[in-house]
PDB file of C-alpha atoms in Angstrom:
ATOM      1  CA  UNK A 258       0.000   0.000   0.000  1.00 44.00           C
ATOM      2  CA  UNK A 259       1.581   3.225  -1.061  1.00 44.00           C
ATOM      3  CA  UNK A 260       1.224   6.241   0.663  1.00 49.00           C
ATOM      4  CA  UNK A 261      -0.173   9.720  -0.639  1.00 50.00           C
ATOM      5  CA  UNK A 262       1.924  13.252   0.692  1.00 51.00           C
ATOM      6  CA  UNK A 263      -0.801  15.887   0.163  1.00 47.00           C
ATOM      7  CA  UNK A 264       1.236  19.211  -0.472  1.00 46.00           C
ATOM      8  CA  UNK A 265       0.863  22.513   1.331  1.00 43.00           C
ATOM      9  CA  UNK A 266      -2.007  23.856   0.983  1.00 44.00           C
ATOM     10  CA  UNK A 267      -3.987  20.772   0.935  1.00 44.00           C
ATOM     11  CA  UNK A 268      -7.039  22.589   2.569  1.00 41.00           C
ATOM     12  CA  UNK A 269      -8.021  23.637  -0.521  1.00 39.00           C
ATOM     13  CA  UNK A 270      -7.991  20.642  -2.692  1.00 50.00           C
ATOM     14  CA  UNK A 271      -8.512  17.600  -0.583  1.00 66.00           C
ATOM     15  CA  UNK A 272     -12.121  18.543   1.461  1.00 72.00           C
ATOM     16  CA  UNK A 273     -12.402  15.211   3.047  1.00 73.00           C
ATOM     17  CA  UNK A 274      -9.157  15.947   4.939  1.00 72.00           C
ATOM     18  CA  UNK A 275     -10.372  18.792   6.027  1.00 76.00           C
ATOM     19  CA  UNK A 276     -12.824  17.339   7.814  1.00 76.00           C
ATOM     20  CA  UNK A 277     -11.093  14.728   8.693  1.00 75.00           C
ATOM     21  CA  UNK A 278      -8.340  16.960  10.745  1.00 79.00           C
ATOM     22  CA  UNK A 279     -11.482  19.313  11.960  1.00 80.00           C
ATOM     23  CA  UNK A 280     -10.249  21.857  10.139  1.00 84.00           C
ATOM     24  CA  UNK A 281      -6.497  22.331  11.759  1.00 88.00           C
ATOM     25  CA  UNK A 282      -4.973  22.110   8.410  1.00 87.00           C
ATOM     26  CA  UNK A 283      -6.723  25.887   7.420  1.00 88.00           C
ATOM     27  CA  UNK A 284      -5.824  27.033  11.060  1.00 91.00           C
ATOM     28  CA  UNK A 285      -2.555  25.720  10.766  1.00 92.00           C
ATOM     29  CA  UNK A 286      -1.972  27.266   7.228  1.00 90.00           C
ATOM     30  CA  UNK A 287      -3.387  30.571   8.157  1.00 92.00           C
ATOM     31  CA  UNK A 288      -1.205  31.055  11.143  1.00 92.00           C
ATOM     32  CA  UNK A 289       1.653  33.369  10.897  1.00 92.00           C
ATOM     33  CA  UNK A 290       4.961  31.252  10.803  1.00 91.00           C
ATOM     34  CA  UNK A 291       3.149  27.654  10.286  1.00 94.00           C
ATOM     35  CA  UNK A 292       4.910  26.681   7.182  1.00 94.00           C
ATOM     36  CA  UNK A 293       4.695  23.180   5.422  1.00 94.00           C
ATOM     37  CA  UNK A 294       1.899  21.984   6.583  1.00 92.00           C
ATOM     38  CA  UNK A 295       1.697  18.076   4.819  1.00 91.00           C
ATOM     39  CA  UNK A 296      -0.221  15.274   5.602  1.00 88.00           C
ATOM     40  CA  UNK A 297       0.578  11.159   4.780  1.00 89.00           C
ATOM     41  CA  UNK A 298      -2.547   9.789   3.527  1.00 85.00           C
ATOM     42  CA  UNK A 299      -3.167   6.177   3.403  1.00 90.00           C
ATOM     43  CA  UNK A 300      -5.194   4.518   0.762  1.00 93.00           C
ATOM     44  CA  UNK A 301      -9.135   3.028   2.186  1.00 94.00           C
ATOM     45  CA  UNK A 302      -8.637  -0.067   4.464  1.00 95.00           C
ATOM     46  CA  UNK A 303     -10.580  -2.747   3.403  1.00 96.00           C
ATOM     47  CA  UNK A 304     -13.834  -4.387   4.366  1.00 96.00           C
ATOM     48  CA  UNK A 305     -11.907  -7.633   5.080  1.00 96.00           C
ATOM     49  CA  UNK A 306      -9.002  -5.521   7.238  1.00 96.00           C
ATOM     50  CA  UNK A 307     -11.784  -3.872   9.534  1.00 96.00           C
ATOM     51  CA  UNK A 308     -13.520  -7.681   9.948  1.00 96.00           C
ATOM     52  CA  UNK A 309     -10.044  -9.371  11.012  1.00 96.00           C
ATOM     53  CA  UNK A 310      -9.609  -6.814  13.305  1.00 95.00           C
ATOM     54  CA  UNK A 311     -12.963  -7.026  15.002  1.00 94.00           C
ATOM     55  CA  UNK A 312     -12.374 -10.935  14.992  1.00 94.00           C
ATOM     56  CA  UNK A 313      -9.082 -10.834  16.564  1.00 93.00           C
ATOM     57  CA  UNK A 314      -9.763  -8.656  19.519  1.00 91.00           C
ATOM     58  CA  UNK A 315     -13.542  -9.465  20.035  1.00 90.00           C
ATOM     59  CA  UNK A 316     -14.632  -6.314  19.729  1.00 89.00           C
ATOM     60  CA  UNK A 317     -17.171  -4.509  17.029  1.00 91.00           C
ATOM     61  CA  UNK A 318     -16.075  -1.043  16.076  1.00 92.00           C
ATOM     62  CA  UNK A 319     -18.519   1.770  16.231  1.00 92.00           C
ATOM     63  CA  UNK A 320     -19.775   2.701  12.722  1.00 94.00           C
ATOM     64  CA  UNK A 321     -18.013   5.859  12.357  1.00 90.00           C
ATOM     65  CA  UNK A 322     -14.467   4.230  12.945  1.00 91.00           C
ATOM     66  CA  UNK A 323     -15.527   1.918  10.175  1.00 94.00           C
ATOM     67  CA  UNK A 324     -16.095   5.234   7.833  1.00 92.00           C
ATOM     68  CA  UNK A 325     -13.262   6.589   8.833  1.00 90.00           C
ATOM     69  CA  UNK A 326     -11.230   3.386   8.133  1.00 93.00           C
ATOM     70  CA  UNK A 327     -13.136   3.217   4.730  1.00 94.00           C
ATOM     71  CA  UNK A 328     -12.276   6.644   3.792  1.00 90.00           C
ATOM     72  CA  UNK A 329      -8.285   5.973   4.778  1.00 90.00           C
ATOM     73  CA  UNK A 330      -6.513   3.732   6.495  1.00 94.00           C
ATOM     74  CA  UNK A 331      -5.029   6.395   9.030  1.00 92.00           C
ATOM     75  CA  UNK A 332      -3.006   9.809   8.111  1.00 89.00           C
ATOM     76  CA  UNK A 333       0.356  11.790   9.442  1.00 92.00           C
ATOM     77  CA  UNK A 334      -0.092  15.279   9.578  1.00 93.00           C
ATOM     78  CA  UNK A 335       3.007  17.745  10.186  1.00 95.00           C
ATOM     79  CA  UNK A 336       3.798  21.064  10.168  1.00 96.00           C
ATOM     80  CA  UNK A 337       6.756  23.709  10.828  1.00 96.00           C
ATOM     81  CA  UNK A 338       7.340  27.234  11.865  1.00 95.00           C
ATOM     82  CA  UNK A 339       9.684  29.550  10.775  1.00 93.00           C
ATOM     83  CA  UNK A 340      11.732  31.371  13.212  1.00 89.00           C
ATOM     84  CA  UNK A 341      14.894  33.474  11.741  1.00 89.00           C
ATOM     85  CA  UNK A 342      15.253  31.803   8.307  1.00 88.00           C
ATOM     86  CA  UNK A 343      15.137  28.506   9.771  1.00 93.00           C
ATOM     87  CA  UNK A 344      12.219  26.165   9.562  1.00 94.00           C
ATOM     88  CA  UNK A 345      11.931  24.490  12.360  1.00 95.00           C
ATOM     89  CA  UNK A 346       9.499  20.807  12.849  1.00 96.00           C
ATOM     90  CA  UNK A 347       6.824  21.767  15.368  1.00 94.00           C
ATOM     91  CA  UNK A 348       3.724  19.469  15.650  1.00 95.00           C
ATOM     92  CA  UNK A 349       2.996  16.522  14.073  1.00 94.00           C
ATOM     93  CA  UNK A 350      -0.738  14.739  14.470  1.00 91.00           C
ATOM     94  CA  UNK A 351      -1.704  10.596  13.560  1.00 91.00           C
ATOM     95  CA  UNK A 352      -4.076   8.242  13.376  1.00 90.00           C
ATOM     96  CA  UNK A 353      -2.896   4.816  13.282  1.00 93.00           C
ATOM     97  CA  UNK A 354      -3.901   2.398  10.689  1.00 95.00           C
ATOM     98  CA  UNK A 355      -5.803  -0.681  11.220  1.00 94.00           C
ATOM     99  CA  UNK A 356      -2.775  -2.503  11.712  1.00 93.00           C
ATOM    100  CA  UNK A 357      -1.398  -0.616  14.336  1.00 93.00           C
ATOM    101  CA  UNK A 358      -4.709   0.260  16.272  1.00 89.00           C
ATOM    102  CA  UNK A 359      -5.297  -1.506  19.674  1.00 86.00           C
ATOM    103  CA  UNK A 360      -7.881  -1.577  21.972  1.00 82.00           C
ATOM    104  CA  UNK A 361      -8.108  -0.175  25.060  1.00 77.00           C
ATOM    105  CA  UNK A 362      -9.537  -2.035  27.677  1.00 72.00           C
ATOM    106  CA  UNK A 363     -11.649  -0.247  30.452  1.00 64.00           C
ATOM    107  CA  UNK A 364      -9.350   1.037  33.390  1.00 61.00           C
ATOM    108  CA  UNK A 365     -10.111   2.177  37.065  1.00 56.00           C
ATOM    109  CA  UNK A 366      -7.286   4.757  36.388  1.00 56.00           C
ATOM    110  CA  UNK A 367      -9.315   6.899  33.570  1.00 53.00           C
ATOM    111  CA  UNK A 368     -13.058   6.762  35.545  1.00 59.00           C
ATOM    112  CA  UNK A 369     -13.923   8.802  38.013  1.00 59.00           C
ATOM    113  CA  UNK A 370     -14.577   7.051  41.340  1.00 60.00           C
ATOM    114  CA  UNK A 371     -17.926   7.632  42.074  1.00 62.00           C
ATOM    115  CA  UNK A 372     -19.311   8.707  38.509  1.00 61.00           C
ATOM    116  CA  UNK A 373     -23.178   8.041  37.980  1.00 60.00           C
ATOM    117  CA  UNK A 374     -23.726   5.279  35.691  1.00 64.00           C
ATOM    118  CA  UNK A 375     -26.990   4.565  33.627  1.00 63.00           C
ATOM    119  CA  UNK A 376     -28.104   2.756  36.428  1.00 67.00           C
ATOM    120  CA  UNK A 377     -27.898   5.438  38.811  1.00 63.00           C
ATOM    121  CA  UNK A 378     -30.094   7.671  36.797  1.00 60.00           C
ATOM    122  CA  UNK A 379     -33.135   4.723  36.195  1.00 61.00           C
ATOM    123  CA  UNK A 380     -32.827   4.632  39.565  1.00 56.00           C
ATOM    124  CA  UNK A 381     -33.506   8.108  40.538  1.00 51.00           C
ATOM    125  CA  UNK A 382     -36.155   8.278  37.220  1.00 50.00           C
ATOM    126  CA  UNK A 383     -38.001   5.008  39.508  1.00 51.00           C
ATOM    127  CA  UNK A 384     -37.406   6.869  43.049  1.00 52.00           C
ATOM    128  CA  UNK A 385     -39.472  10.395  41.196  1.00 53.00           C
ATOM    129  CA  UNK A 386     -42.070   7.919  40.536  1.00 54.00           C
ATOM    130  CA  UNK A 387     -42.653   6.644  43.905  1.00 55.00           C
ATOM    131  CA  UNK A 388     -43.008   9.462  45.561  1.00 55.00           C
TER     132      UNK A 388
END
């Protein structure tokens, strides 16, 4: 699978990065010193890669991960700045591709300990009615 480098000033002809990066790309661009601004596109995963995936870690992946996926198999975005005649890398933004993605398993460390749950609010919705 070969990868696509979209040139500066990709806002303009590639809209479905555009959304894809929520608009950074015409931020970046328009943002005094941001210079070469480039993003690695990766041809459309397919149907079959998404299904393996899903298989192997017994998981289904929401619909809009599937678009995305669809659309391309993960990006690289990076950009410069330009600070006394030199350019200078600054920030650089990914998405993995199916190949590299892994799931994250629910942790204790990233809840909250005593955040209401679905259940709690049935609960309360039941507890209105008795009263």
């Amino acid at each position: 699978m070969e990868e696509e480098a979209s040139p500066p000033g990709l806002g303009c002809s590639k809209p479905h990065l555009e959304k894809l990066t929520l608009g950074i790309t015409r931020i970046l661009e328009s943002s005094p010193g941001v210079t070469e601004v480039t993003i690695i596109e990766k041809p459309p995963a397919e149907r079959h890669m998404i299904s393996s995936w899903e298989q192997k870690n017994n998981c289904v992946m929401p619909e809009d991960v599937k678009n995305f996926y669809l659309m391309t198999n993960g990006f690289h975005m990076t950009w410069s700045v330009k600070l006394d005649e030199h350019i200078i890398p600054l920030g650089s933004m990914a998405i993995n591709s199916i190949s590299k993605l892994t799931q994250l398993t629910q942790s204790s460390m990233y809840s909250l300990p005593n955040a209401p749950t679905l259940a709690d609010l049935e609960d309360d919705t039941h507890e209105d009615n008795l009263q």
